[in-house]
Amino acid sequence: MPILRYASFLFVLLACFACETNSTTDSSAASNSPTHPEDSHSFARPEEAVTKHLSLNLKVDFDQQTLEGYARYQIQNNGADSIYLDSKDIDIQRVTIGKEEQETAFEIGYPDQFKGTPLVIDIEPTTEIVTIYYKTDPVGAAAVDWLEPGQTADKKHPFLFTQGQAILTRTWIPCQDSPGIRITYDAEITVPKDLMAVMSASNPQQKNDTGVYRFEMKQPIPSYLIALAVGDLEFAPIGERTGIYAEPSVVASAAYEFADIEKMLEVAEALYGPYLWDRYDVIVLPPSFPFGGMENPRLTFATPTIIAGDRSLTALIAHELAHSWSGNLVTNATWNDFWLNEGFTVYFERRIMEAVYGKPYADMLALLGYQDLKADVADLPPVDTHLKLSLKDRDPDEGMTNVAYEKGAFFLQMLEEQVGREKFDAFSKQYFEAYRFKTIYTDEFVQYLRTNLLEPNQVDVNIEEWIYGPGIPANVPQVASAKFDQVDAQIKSFQQGAEATTLITTDWTPHEWLHFIRAIPTDTDLKRMNELDETFGLSQSGNAEILAAWFERSIRTGYSVNTIAEIEQFLVNIGRRKFLTPLYRALKETDQLSLAQAIYKKARPNYHSVSRNSMEVLLEI
């Protein structure tokens, strides 16, 4: 292993200056336009040399909790004498250039709190291939979650999965980790023979006898969408292009839960054009997965908390499927433009749900989303309620709030109402086609919107207020729900003293229950809370969304004195950040910080680093 040449003070100053002045790229070339700013979350200098294809070869070692092997890049070299990559807590062992693998020098710069360290590799002006031999760190590889058998559903075999968004792929692959840089990739992953590997690429559907699995992703994607999972997995087909991966004890229930995936895919294609990723499969991960779902192309990573037994939480699958167009096909160029991924996706998700389950169902989702948006706008500093964000020198995870999702979706809903659904659908389809396999900045989108939708239809709307201003504009679309009106009547009846047993709740969906629970006043006395709990069994609900909402309301009313054991069990066993944050925050804000910290200490081993980082800031650990 060569001695690494660490950057001198002068080198760091020059590197930092260059990072401040360089631009990122779209899928084909760098842009130096003032409207195309640099990606402040990457050290890459793509205008000098940019990665185009990755060949990944790794061995998975569960005993040491490491991935070891090499990342070989084909690069587009614009006559540079060095190429800049992102890395964080990776043991770089050696680097070679060219087909002949001539060993070359490399430097690892000083660490940045969020970005990690620049990996600067000496190349020649004609270099086209760079190979990096490395090993991940058992602790520092924040993208990788290593699970003991006891942390899985079947409790027989270990498991691992990666979570790259926003800037964590650099902790398990040295790469140009910017959403504005797209690459194709192939991979060879070696795992224990009783396990199977799957990736965001072409996938096997059954285990082999060698433990060696090969993958190919022919469509160019940003690095945050490179994903790996390894475990005792089985596959169940749903339709011709769709299927489910899960542990053996989970696969049947997951296949039942997601039976409408093929129908959703057909609806999505009818709305916005052909699905360009060949297959759409879903893997159900263990409970430590920090998100509801992650839109890794060809293979959505999903939380088991959406398996409710009644197909009532499948909007999440519609959301991740919609990302196949908004996010994966057309990608935000920087994390400041995150709303372009998520706002379009939430809007698209609701269009899919409306087509499959009807408008009343989609309206309930929209109203719950509006409630979430109002809560975040009230909680966040005004600057973080803009659609176009300013995340320089911050963790981009801080931009992943309901503002990007819900304010973005309501902005698009407003545009639809202004020009009519037919014209807006035609515009969206045109947009996805124009930017397919490319990246886009907010300012660029605004110009495209004006040119291709607003000006031809002679529509003038308050774009500046929506995108560059704080809060919720006054012309936010108003959504009505007859179903929620009926729930409101039961809420009013209960608040006026009606016994819980007299409330009309027959055939309520989880969405109606969420609306009801959220409306329970925080000064409701414990006797009335207990009455609701005994009548409807809320503390024992099999639906994670209902449980999380009820437990938060229990904490804020003081009823948690009766349910703290159930709350602790939930927090220890579920790693989804969406549920953890409001429950820990409720404990903290009701003067129970010590209790929250004690529960977190027990739960921490079961959380992914994404959730751990957020909770430790919240809980002042």
Coordinates of C-alpha atoms in Angstrom, one line a residue:
M1 CA 0.0 0.0 0.0
P2 CA 1.6 3.3 -1.1
I3 CA 2.0 6.2 1.3
L4 CA -0.6 8.8 0.5
R5 CA 0.5 12.2 -0.4
Y6 CA -1.7 14.5 1.6
A7 CA -2.5 17.9 0.2
S8 CA -0.4 20.9 1.2
F9 CA -2.0 24.0 2.6
L10 CA -1.5 25.7 -0.8
F11 CA -3.1 22.7 -2.6
V12 CA -6.2 22.9 -0.4
L13 CA -6.5 26.6 -1.0
L14 CA -6.3 26.2 -4.7
A15 CA -8.7 23.2 -4.6
C16 CA -11.3 25.1 -2.5
F17 CA -11.0 28.1 -4.9
A18 CA -11.6 25.9 -7.9
C19 CA -14.5 24.2 -6.3
E20 CA -16.1 27.6 -5.7
T21 CA -15.7 28.6 -9.3
N22 CA -16.4 25.4 -11.3
S23 CA -19.7 24.3 -12.7
T24 CA -21.3 20.9 -12.7
T25 CA -22.6 19.1 -15.8
D26 CA -25.7 17.7 -17.4
S27 CA -25.5 14.2 -18.9
S28 CA -23.4 15.3 -21.8
A29 CA -21.2 18.3 -21.0
A30 CA -20.3 20.9 -18.5
S31 CA -22.0 24.2 -18.4
N32 CA -20.4 27.5 -17.4
S33 CA -23.6 29.5 -17.7
P34 CA -24.4 31.7 -14.6
T35 CA -27.7 29.9 -14.4
H36 CA -25.9 26.6 -14.0
P37 CA -24.1 26.9 -10.7
E38 CA -21.5 24.6 -9.3
D39 CA -22.6 21.7 -7.1
S40 CA -21.5 22.8 -3.6
H41 CA -21.8 19.2 -2.3
S42 CA -19.2 17.7 -4.6
F43 CA -15.5 18.1 -5.1
A44 CA -15.8 17.0 -8.8
R45 CA -14.5 19.2 -11.6
P46 CA -16.4 17.6 -14.5
E47 CA -15.3 20.3 -17.0
E48 CA -11.8 18.9 -16.6
A49 CA -12.5 15.2 -16.5
V50 CA -15.8 13.4 -15.9
T51 CA -16.7 9.8 -15.2
K52 CA -18.9 8.1 -17.9
H53 CA -19.0 4.4 -17.0
L54 CA -18.3 2.5 -13.8
S55 CA -17.2 -1.2 -13.6
L56 CA -17.5 -2.2 -9.9
N57 CA -16.0 -5.4 -8.4
L58 CA -16.6 -5.9 -4.7
K59 CA -16.5 -8.7 -2.2
V60 CA -18.9 -8.5 0.7
D61 CA -17.4 -9.5 4.1
F62 CA -20.1 -9.7 6.8
D63 CA -17.6 -10.7 9.5
Q64 CA -15.5 -7.6 9.0
Q65 CA -18.4 -5.5 7.7
T66 CA -16.5 -4.3 4.7
L67 CA -16.7 -4.1 0.9
E68 CA -13.4 -4.6 -0.8
G69 CA -12.4 -4.5 -4.4
Y70 CA -12.1 -1.9 -7.1
A71 CA -14.0 0.8 -9.0
R72 CA -12.9 1.2 -12.6
Y73 CA -14.0 4.3 -14.5
Q74 CA -14.1 5.1 -18.2
I75 CA -13.7 8.9 -18.2
Q76 CA -14.2 11.8 -20.6
N77 CA -10.9 13.6 -20.3
N78 CA -10.7 17.2 -21.6
G79 CA -6.8 17.2 -21.5
A80 CA -6.6 17.3 -17.7
D81 CA -3.7 16.1 -15.6
S82 CA -5.9 15.2 -12.6
I83 CA -9.4 14.0 -12.0
Y84 CA -11.4 14.9 -8.8
L85 CA -13.6 12.4 -7.1
D86 CA -15.6 12.4 -3.8
S87 CA -14.8 10.0 -1.0
K88 CA -15.5 9.7 2.7
D89 CA -14.0 7.3 5.2
I90 CA -12.8 5.0 2.4
D91 CA -9.4 3.2 2.6
I92 CA -7.9 4.0 -0.8
Q93 CA -5.2 1.3 -1.3
R94 CA -3.9 2.1 -4.8
V95 CA -4.9 3.7 -8.1
T96 CA -3.9 2.8 -11.6
I97 CA -4.6 4.4 -15.0
G98 CA -5.0 2.9 -18.5
K99 CA -5.7 -0.6 -19.6
E100 CA -2.2 -1.6 -18.6
E101 CA -3.0 -0.4 -15.0
Q102 CA 0.0 1.8 -14.6
E103 CA 0.2 2.8 -10.9
T104 CA -0.3 6.5 -10.4
A105 CA -0.1 9.0 -7.5
F106 CA -3.2 10.3 -5.7
E107 CA -3.9 12.8 -3.0
I108 CA -6.6 12.9 -0.3
G109 CA -7.4 16.4 0.7
Y110 CA -8.5 17.7 4.1
P111 CA -12.0 16.6 5.2
D112 CA -15.1 18.7 5.0
Q113 CA -17.8 18.0 7.6
F114 CA -20.4 17.1 5.0
K115 CA -18.6 16.4 1.7
G116 CA -15.9 14.1 3.0
T117 CA -12.5 14.4 1.3
P118 CA -11.5 15.1 -2.3
L119 CA -9.7 12.2 -4.0
V120 CA -7.4 13.8 -6.5
I121 CA -5.8 11.3 -9.0
D122 CA -2.9 12.1 -11.3
I123 CA -3.8 11.3 -14.9
E124 CA -2.3 12.1 -18.3
P125 CA -4.1 14.2 -20.9
T126 CA -4.9 11.1 -22.9
T127 CA -6.0 8.9 -19.9
E128 CA -9.4 7.2 -20.5
I129 CA -9.4 4.6 -17.7
V130 CA -8.9 5.0 -13.9
T131 CA -9.0 2.1 -11.5
I132 CA -9.3 2.6 -7.7
Y133 CA -8.6 -0.3 -5.3
Y134 CA -10.2 0.3 -1.9
K135 CA -11.9 -1.0 1.2
T136 CA -14.9 0.5 3.0
D137 CA -14.8 1.3 6.7
P138 CA -17.1 -0.7 9.0
V139 CA -18.2 2.5 10.8
G140 CA -17.5 5.2 8.3
A141 CA -19.4 3.8 5.4
A142 CA -22.6 5.6 6.3
A143 CA -24.5 4.5 3.3
V144 CA -24.2 0.8 4.2
D145 CA -26.4 -0.8 6.9
W146 CA -25.0 -4.1 8.2
L147 CA -27.7 -6.1 9.9
E148 CA -27.2 -9.1 12.2
P149 CA -29.6 -12.0 11.7
G150 CA -31.7 -10.9 14.7
Q151 CA -32.4 -7.6 12.9
T152 CA -34.0 -9.3 9.9
A153 CA -37.5 -10.7 9.4
D154 CA -36.4 -14.3 9.4
K155 CA -33.6 -13.9 11.9
K156 CA -31.4 -16.6 10.2
H157 CA -29.0 -14.7 8.0
P158 CA -27.2 -11.3 8.0
F159 CA -28.4 -8.6 5.6
L160 CA -27.0 -5.4 4.1
F161 CA -28.4 -2.6 2.1
T162 CA -27.1 0.8 0.9
Q163 CA -28.8 4.2 0.9
G164 CA -26.9 6.7 -1.3
Q165 CA -29.2 9.8 -1.4
A166 CA -28.2 12.5 -1.0
I167 CA -24.4 12.3 -0.7
L168 CA -23.6 8.9 0.9
T169 CA -22.6 6.9 -2.2
R170 CA -19.1 8.3 -1.7
T171 CA -18.8 6.4 1.6
W172 CA -18.9 3.0 -0.3
I173 CA -17.7 3.9 -3.8
P174 CA -15.2 6.7 -4.6
C175 CA -17.1 8.6 -7.3
Q176 CA -18.1 12.0 -8.6
D177 CA -21.1 12.1 -6.3
S178 CA -23.2 14.9 -7.8
P179 CA -26.7 14.4 -9.1
G180 CA -25.6 16.5 -12.1
I181 CA -23.2 13.8 -13.3
R182 CA -24.7 10.6 -14.9
I183 CA -22.9 7.3 -15.5
T184 CA -23.7 3.8 -16.7
Y185 CA -22.4 0.9 -14.7
D186 CA -21.8 -2.8 -14.5
A187 CA -20.8 -4.7 -11.4
E188 CA -19.6 -8.1 -10.1
I189 CA -20.5 -8.7 -6.4
T190 CA -19.3 -11.7 -4.4
V191 CA -21.4 -12.7 -1.4
P192 CA -21.7 -15.7 0.9
K193 CA -23.2 -18.6 -1.1
D194 CA -26.4 -18.8 0.9
L195 CA -27.3 -15.2 0.1
M196 CA -28.3 -13.3 -3.0
A197 CA -27.2 -9.8 -4.2
V198 CA -29.5 -7.4 -6.1
M199 CA -28.7 -3.9 -7.4
S200 CA -30.3 -0.9 -9.1
A201 CA -29.6 -2.7 -12.4
S202 CA -30.5 -6.0 -14.2
N203 CA -31.1 -8.5 -11.5
P204 CA -31.2 -12.3 -10.9
Q205 CA -34.5 -13.8 -9.8
Q206 CA -33.0 -16.7 -7.9
K207 CA -29.8 -17.6 -6.0
N208 CA -26.9 -19.3 -7.8
D209 CA -24.4 -21.8 -6.6
T210 CA -21.3 -19.5 -6.7
G211 CA -22.3 -16.4 -4.7
V212 CA -21.0 -14.3 -7.6
Y213 CA -23.6 -12.0 -9.2
R214 CA -23.2 -9.7 -12.2
F215 CA -25.2 -6.6 -13.0
E216 CA -25.6 -4.1 -15.7
M217 CA -27.2 -0.6 -15.8
K218 CA -27.3 0.6 -19.4
Q219 CA -29.1 3.8 -18.8
P220 CA -27.1 6.7 -17.3
I221 CA -27.9 7.5 -13.7
P222 CA -26.5 9.8 -11.0
S223 CA -24.3 8.1 -8.4
Y224 CA -26.9 8.4 -5.6
L225 CA -29.0 5.9 -7.4
I226 CA -26.4 3.1 -7.4
A227 CA -27.7 0.7 -4.8
L228 CA -26.9 -2.8 -3.4
A229 CA -28.8 -5.2 -1.2
V230 CA -27.6 -8.6 0.0
G231 CA -29.6 -11.1 2.0
D232 CA -31.6 -14.3 2.1
L233 CA -34.0 -13.2 -0.7
E234 CA -36.7 -14.7 -2.8
F235 CA -38.5 -13.3 -5.8
A236 CA -42.2 -13.4 -6.7
P237 CA -43.5 -12.1 -10.0
I238 CA -46.4 -9.7 -10.2
G239 CA -46.7 -9.0 -13.9
E240 CA -44.6 -9.2 -17.0
R241 CA -42.3 -6.4 -16.0
T242 CA -42.9 -6.3 -12.2
G243 CA -42.1 -8.4 -9.2
I244 CA -41.1 -8.5 -5.5
Y245 CA -37.9 -9.4 -3.6
A246 CA -38.1 -10.1 0.1
E247 CA -37.1 -12.5 2.8
P248 CA -38.9 -15.9 2.5
S249 CA -41.3 -15.1 5.4
V250 CA -42.2 -11.8 3.8
V251 CA -42.4 -12.4 0.1
A252 CA -46.0 -13.7 -0.1
S253 CA -47.5 -10.9 2.0
A254 CA -45.5 -8.3 0.0
A255 CA -46.7 -9.8 -3.3
Y256 CA -50.3 -9.6 -2.1
E257 CA -49.8 -6.0 -0.8
F258 CA -48.3 -4.8 -4.1
A259 CA -50.6 -6.7 -6.5
D260 CA -51.5 -3.4 -8.3
I261 CA -47.9 -2.5 -9.4
E262 CA -48.4 -3.6 -13.0
K263 CA -51.6 -1.7 -13.2
M264 CA -49.8 1.4 -11.8
L265 CA -47.0 1.0 -14.3
E266 CA -49.5 0.9 -17.2
V267 CA -51.3 4.0 -15.9
A268 CA -48.1 5.9 -15.5
E269 CA -47.1 5.1 -19.1
A270 CA -50.4 6.3 -20.3
L271 CA -49.9 9.6 -18.6
Y272 CA -46.3 10.5 -19.4
G273 CA -44.8 8.1 -21.9
P274 CA -43.0 4.8 -22.1
Y275 CA -41.2 3.3 -19.1
L276 CA -37.6 3.3 -20.1
W277 CA -36.0 1.1 -17.4
D278 CA -37.0 -2.3 -18.7
R279 CA -38.3 -3.8 -15.4
Y280 CA -39.9 -2.3 -12.3
D281 CA -39.3 -4.5 -9.2
V282 CA -39.5 -3.8 -5.5
I283 CA -37.4 -5.1 -2.6
V284 CA -38.8 -5.1 0.9
L285 CA -36.0 -4.4 3.3
P286 CA -35.7 -4.9 7.1
P287 CA -37.2 -2.3 9.4
S288 CA -34.0 -0.2 9.8
F289 CA -34.5 1.3 6.3
P290 CA -34.7 5.0 7.0
F291 CA -37.2 6.0 4.3
G292 CA -40.5 4.8 3.1
G293 CA -39.0 4.0 -0.2
M294 CA -36.0 4.9 -2.4
E295 CA -36.4 5.1 -6.1
N296 CA -33.4 3.2 -7.1
P297 CA -34.0 2.5 -10.9
R298 CA -35.3 -0.9 -11.8
L299 CA -35.5 -1.8 -8.0
T300 CA -37.3 0.3 -5.5
F301 CA -36.1 -0.2 -2.0
A302 CA -39.1 -0.2 0.4
T303 CA -39.8 -0.2 4.1
P304 CA -41.8 -3.1 5.5
T305 CA -44.0 -0.6 7.3
I306 CA -46.1 -0.3 4.2
I307 CA -47.2 -3.9 4.4
A308 CA -50.5 -3.3 6.2
G309 CA -52.4 -6.4 4.9
D310 CA -55.1 -4.4 3.1
R311 CA -53.1 -2.6 0.3
S312 CA -54.0 0.7 1.9
L313 CA -50.5 2.2 1.9
T314 CA -49.5 1.6 -1.7
A315 CA -49.4 5.3 -2.5
L316 CA -45.7 4.9 -1.6
I317 CA -45.2 2.5 -4.4
A318 CA -47.0 4.9 -6.8
H319 CA -44.6 7.6 -5.6
E320 CA -41.4 5.5 -6.2
L321 CA -42.7 4.4 -9.5
A322 CA -43.4 8.0 -10.5
H323 CA -39.7 8.7 -9.8
S324 CA -38.9 6.6 -12.9
W325 CA -39.8 9.7 -14.8
S326 CA -39.3 12.6 -12.3
G327 CA -36.0 12.1 -10.5
N328 CA -34.5 9.2 -12.4
L329 CA -35.2 10.1 -16.0
V330 CA -35.0 13.8 -15.4
T331 CA -32.9 14.6 -12.4
N332 CA -32.3 17.7 -10.2
A333 CA -28.9 19.1 -11.1
T334 CA -28.0 20.0 -7.5
W335 CA -29.7 19.3 -4.2
N336 CA -30.8 23.0 -4.1
D337 CA -33.1 21.9 -6.9
F338 CA -34.5 18.9 -5.0
W339 CA -38.1 20.0 -5.5
L340 CA -37.8 19.2 -9.2
N341 CA -37.5 15.5 -8.2
E342 CA -40.0 15.4 -5.4
G343 CA -42.7 18.0 -6.4
F344 CA -43.2 16.4 -9.7
T345 CA -43.2 12.9 -8.2
V346 CA -45.9 13.7 -5.5
Y347 CA -48.1 15.3 -8.2
F348 CA -47.5 12.3 -10.5
E349 CA -48.1 9.9 -7.6
R350 CA -51.6 11.4 -7.0
R351 CA -52.4 11.2 -10.7
I352 CA -51.6 7.5 -10.6
M353 CA -53.6 6.9 -7.4
E354 CA -56.6 8.8 -8.9
A355 CA -56.5 6.7 -12.0
V356 CA -56.2 3.4 -10.1
Y357 CA -58.4 4.1 -7.0
G358 CA -60.5 7.1 -7.8
K359 CA -60.4 10.9 -7.2
P360 CA -61.9 10.7 -3.6
Y361 CA -58.9 8.6 -2.6
A362 CA -56.4 10.9 -4.2
D363 CA -58.1 13.9 -2.6
M364 CA -57.6 12.4 0.8
L365 CA -53.9 12.0 0.1
A366 CA -53.7 15.6 -1.0
L367 CA -55.3 16.9 2.1
L368 CA -53.1 14.9 4.4
G369 CA -50.1 16.3 2.4
Y370 CA -51.4 19.8 2.8
Q371 CA -51.6 19.2 6.6
D372 CA -47.9 18.0 6.5
L373 CA -46.9 21.1 4.5
K374 CA -48.5 23.5 6.9
A375 CA -46.8 21.8 9.8
D376 CA -43.4 22.0 8.2
V377 CA -43.8 25.6 7.1
A378 CA -44.7 26.5 10.7
D379 CA -41.7 24.7 12.0
L380 CA -38.9 25.7 9.5
P381 CA -37.1 29.0 9.1
P382 CA -38.6 30.9 6.2
V383 CA -35.5 30.4 3.9
D384 CA -36.1 26.7 4.1
T385 CA -39.7 27.0 2.9
H386 CA -38.6 28.2 -0.6
L387 CA -38.7 25.6 -3.4
K388 CA -35.3 26.6 -4.7
L389 CA -33.1 25.9 -1.7
S390 CA -29.8 27.3 -0.4
L391 CA -27.9 24.4 1.1
K392 CA -24.3 25.3 0.7
D393 CA -22.2 24.4 3.7
R394 CA -25.1 22.3 5.0
D395 CA -26.1 18.7 4.9
P396 CA -28.4 18.3 1.9
D397 CA -30.6 16.1 4.0
E398 CA -31.8 19.3 5.6
G399 CA -33.7 20.1 2.3
M400 CA -35.7 16.9 2.4
T401 CA -38.8 18.3 4.0
N402 CA -42.4 18.4 3.0
V403 CA -41.8 21.8 1.3
A404 CA -40.0 20.1 -1.6
Y405 CA -42.6 17.4 -1.8
E406 CA -45.9 19.1 -1.1
K407 CA -45.3 22.7 -2.0
G408 CA -43.8 21.5 -5.2
A409 CA -46.8 19.3 -5.9
F410 CA -49.3 22.0 -5.2
F411 CA -47.3 24.4 -7.4
L412 CA -47.8 21.9 -10.3
Q413 CA -51.5 21.4 -9.3
M414 CA -51.9 25.2 -9.5
L415 CA -50.4 25.2 -13.0
E416 CA -52.7 22.4 -14.1
E417 CA -55.7 24.4 -12.8
Q418 CA -54.5 27.4 -14.7
V419 CA -54.1 25.8 -18.2
G420 CA -56.3 22.7 -17.9
R421 CA -55.3 19.1 -17.3
E422 CA -55.0 18.2 -21.0
K423 CA -52.5 21.0 -21.8
F424 CA -50.6 20.4 -18.6
D425 CA -50.3 16.7 -19.3
A426 CA -49.0 17.4 -22.8
F427 CA -46.5 19.8 -21.3
S428 CA -45.3 17.3 -18.7
K429 CA -44.9 14.5 -21.3
Q430 CA -42.9 16.9 -23.5
Y431 CA -40.8 17.9 -20.6
F432 CA -39.9 14.3 -19.7
E433 CA -39.0 13.6 -23.3
A434 CA -36.9 16.8 -23.7
Y435 CA -34.8 16.1 -20.6
R436 CA -34.7 12.3 -20.6
F437 CA -31.5 11.0 -19.0
K438 CA -30.4 14.6 -18.3
T439 CA -30.3 16.9 -15.4
I440 CA -32.0 20.3 -14.9
Y441 CA -31.7 23.4 -12.7
T442 CA -34.6 25.3 -11.2
D443 CA -33.8 28.4 -13.2
E444 CA -33.6 26.3 -16.4
F445 CA -37.0 24.7 -15.6
V446 CA -38.6 28.1 -15.0
Q447 CA -37.5 29.3 -18.5
Y448 CA -38.7 26.0 -20.0
L449 CA -42.1 26.4 -18.2
R450 CA -42.5 30.0 -19.4
T451 CA -41.6 29.1 -23.0
N452 CA -43.5 25.9 -23.4
L453 CA -46.6 26.3 -21.2
L454 CA -47.3 29.7 -19.8
E455 CA -46.6 32.0 -22.8
P456 CA -48.3 29.8 -25.4
N457 CA -51.4 29.7 -23.2
Q458 CA -51.1 33.4 -22.2
V459 CA -51.1 32.5 -18.5
D460 CA -49.3 34.7 -15.9
V461 CA -48.9 33.2 -12.5
N462 CA -46.8 34.1 -9.4
I463 CA -43.8 31.9 -10.2
E464 CA -41.4 34.0 -8.3
E465 CA -43.4 33.7 -5.1
W466 CA -43.9 30.0 -5.4
I467 CA -40.3 29.0 -6.2
Y468 CA -38.1 31.7 -4.7
G469 CA -40.3 32.9 -1.8
P470 CA -41.2 31.6 1.6
G471 CA -44.4 29.9 2.9
I472 CA -47.5 28.9 1.1
P473 CA -48.8 31.3 -1.6
A474 CA -52.4 32.4 -1.4
N475 CA -53.3 30.8 -4.7
V476 CA -52.5 27.3 -3.4
P477 CA -55.1 24.9 -4.8
Q478 CA -58.0 24.1 -2.5
V479 CA -58.8 20.4 -2.2
A480 CA -62.1 19.2 -0.9
S481 CA -62.9 15.6 0.4
A482 CA -66.4 14.4 1.1
K483 CA -64.9 11.5 3.0
F484 CA -62.9 13.9 5.3
D485 CA -66.1 15.9 5.7
Q486 CA -67.7 12.8 7.2
V487 CA -64.7 12.3 9.5
D488 CA -65.0 16.0 10.6
A489 CA -68.5 15.3 11.6
Q490 CA -67.4 12.5 13.9
I491 CA -64.6 14.6 15.3
K492 CA -67.1 17.3 16.1
S493 CA -69.4 14.8 17.7
F494 CA -66.6 13.4 19.9
Q495 CA -65.5 16.8 21.0
Q496 CA -69.0 17.6 22.0
G497 CA -69.1 14.7 24.3
A498 CA -70.3 11.7 22.3
E499 CA -69.1 8.4 23.5
A500 CA -66.5 6.7 21.3
T501 CA -68.7 3.7 20.8
T502 CA -71.3 5.9 19.0
L503 CA -68.9 7.2 16.4
I504 CA -69.6 6.1 12.8
T505 CA -66.2 4.8 11.6
T506 CA -67.3 1.8 9.5
D507 CA -65.0 1.1 6.5
W508 CA -62.6 4.0 7.4
T509 CA -59.4 3.8 5.5
P510 CA -56.1 4.6 7.2
H511 CA -56.2 8.0 5.7
E512 CA -59.5 8.8 7.4
W513 CA -58.1 7.5 10.7
L514 CA -55.0 9.8 10.3
H515 CA -57.3 12.8 9.7
F516 CA -59.3 11.9 12.8
I517 CA -56.2 11.3 15.0
R518 CA -54.5 14.5 13.9
A519 CA -57.6 16.5 14.9
I520 CA -57.6 15.3 18.5
P521 CA -56.9 18.3 20.7
T522 CA -53.7 18.1 22.9
D523 CA -55.8 19.0 25.9
T524 CA -58.0 16.0 25.6
D525 CA -58.2 14.3 29.0
L526 CA -56.8 10.9 29.6
K527 CA -60.1 9.3 30.2
R528 CA -61.3 10.3 26.7
M529 CA -58.1 9.1 25.2
N530 CA -58.4 5.8 26.9
E531 CA -62.0 5.5 25.7
L532 CA -60.8 6.0 22.1
D533 CA -58.0 3.4 22.6
E534 CA -60.2 0.8 24.1
T535 CA -63.0 1.2 21.5
F536 CA -60.8 1.2 18.4
G537 CA -57.6 -0.6 19.5
L538 CA -55.4 2.2 18.3
S539 CA -52.4 1.3 20.3
Q540 CA -52.4 -2.1 18.8
S541 CA -53.1 -1.1 15.2
G542 CA -51.3 -3.2 12.6
N543 CA -50.9 -0.1 10.5
A544 CA -47.6 1.8 11.1
E545 CA -49.0 5.1 9.9
I546 CA -51.9 4.9 12.3
L547 CA -49.6 3.8 15.2
A548 CA -47.2 6.6 14.6
A549 CA -49.9 9.3 14.5
W550 CA -51.7 7.9 17.6
F551 CA -48.5 7.6 19.6
E552 CA -47.5 11.2 18.8
R553 CA -51.0 12.3 19.9
S554 CA -50.7 10.1 23.0
I555 CA -47.4 11.8 24.0
R556 CA -48.8 15.3 23.5
T557 CA -51.9 14.6 25.5
G558 CA -50.1 12.9 28.3
Y559 CA -51.8 9.6 27.5
S560 CA -48.4 8.1 26.9
V561 CA -48.2 7.2 30.6
N562 CA -50.4 4.3 29.5
T563 CA -48.8 3.5 26.2
I564 CA -45.1 4.2 26.8
A565 CA -44.2 0.5 26.5
E566 CA -45.8 0.3 23.1
I567 CA -44.2 3.5 22.0
E568 CA -40.8 2.3 23.1
Q569 CA -41.3 -1.0 21.2
F570 CA -42.3 0.9 18.1
L571 CA -39.3 3.2 18.3
V572 CA -36.9 0.3 18.9
N573 CA -38.2 -1.8 16.0
I574 CA -38.9 0.8 13.3
G575 CA -36.1 2.8 11.7
R576 CA -38.2 4.9 9.3
R577 CA -37.2 8.5 9.9
K578 CA -40.7 9.8 9.0
F579 CA -42.0 8.1 12.1
L580 CA -39.0 8.6 14.4
T581 CA -38.8 12.3 14.2
P582 CA -42.3 13.3 15.3
L583 CA -42.2 10.8 18.2
Y584 CA -38.8 11.8 19.6
R585 CA -39.7 15.5 19.1
A586 CA -43.0 15.1 20.9
L587 CA -41.1 13.5 23.9
K588 CA -38.6 16.3 23.8
E589 CA -41.2 19.1 23.6
T590 CA -43.2 17.6 26.5
D591 CA -40.2 17.7 28.8
Q592 CA -39.3 14.0 28.4
L593 CA -35.9 14.5 26.8
S594 CA -34.2 12.1 29.2
L595 CA -36.7 9.4 28.4
A596 CA -36.3 10.0 24.7
Q597 CA -32.5 9.7 25.0
A598 CA -32.9 6.5 27.0
I599 CA -35.1 4.9 24.4
Y600 CA -32.9 6.1 21.6
K601 CA -29.9 4.4 23.3
K602 CA -31.7 1.1 23.1
A603 CA -32.9 1.7 19.5
R604 CA -29.8 3.1 18.0
P605 CA -28.3 -0.2 16.8
N606 CA -31.4 -0.8 14.7
Y607 CA -31.2 2.6 12.8
H608 CA -29.4 3.4 9.6
S609 CA -26.9 6.3 9.8
V610 CA -29.4 8.6 8.1
S611 CA -31.8 8.2 11.0
R612 CA -29.1 8.2 13.6
N613 CA -27.7 11.5 12.4
S614 CA -31.1 13.2 12.4
M615 CA -32.1 11.8 15.8
E616 CA -28.8 12.7 17.5
V617 CA -29.2 16.4 16.4
L618 CA -32.8 16.4 17.6
L619 CA -32.1 14.8 20.9
E620 CA -28.9 16.8 21.6
I621 CA -26.7 13.8 21.7

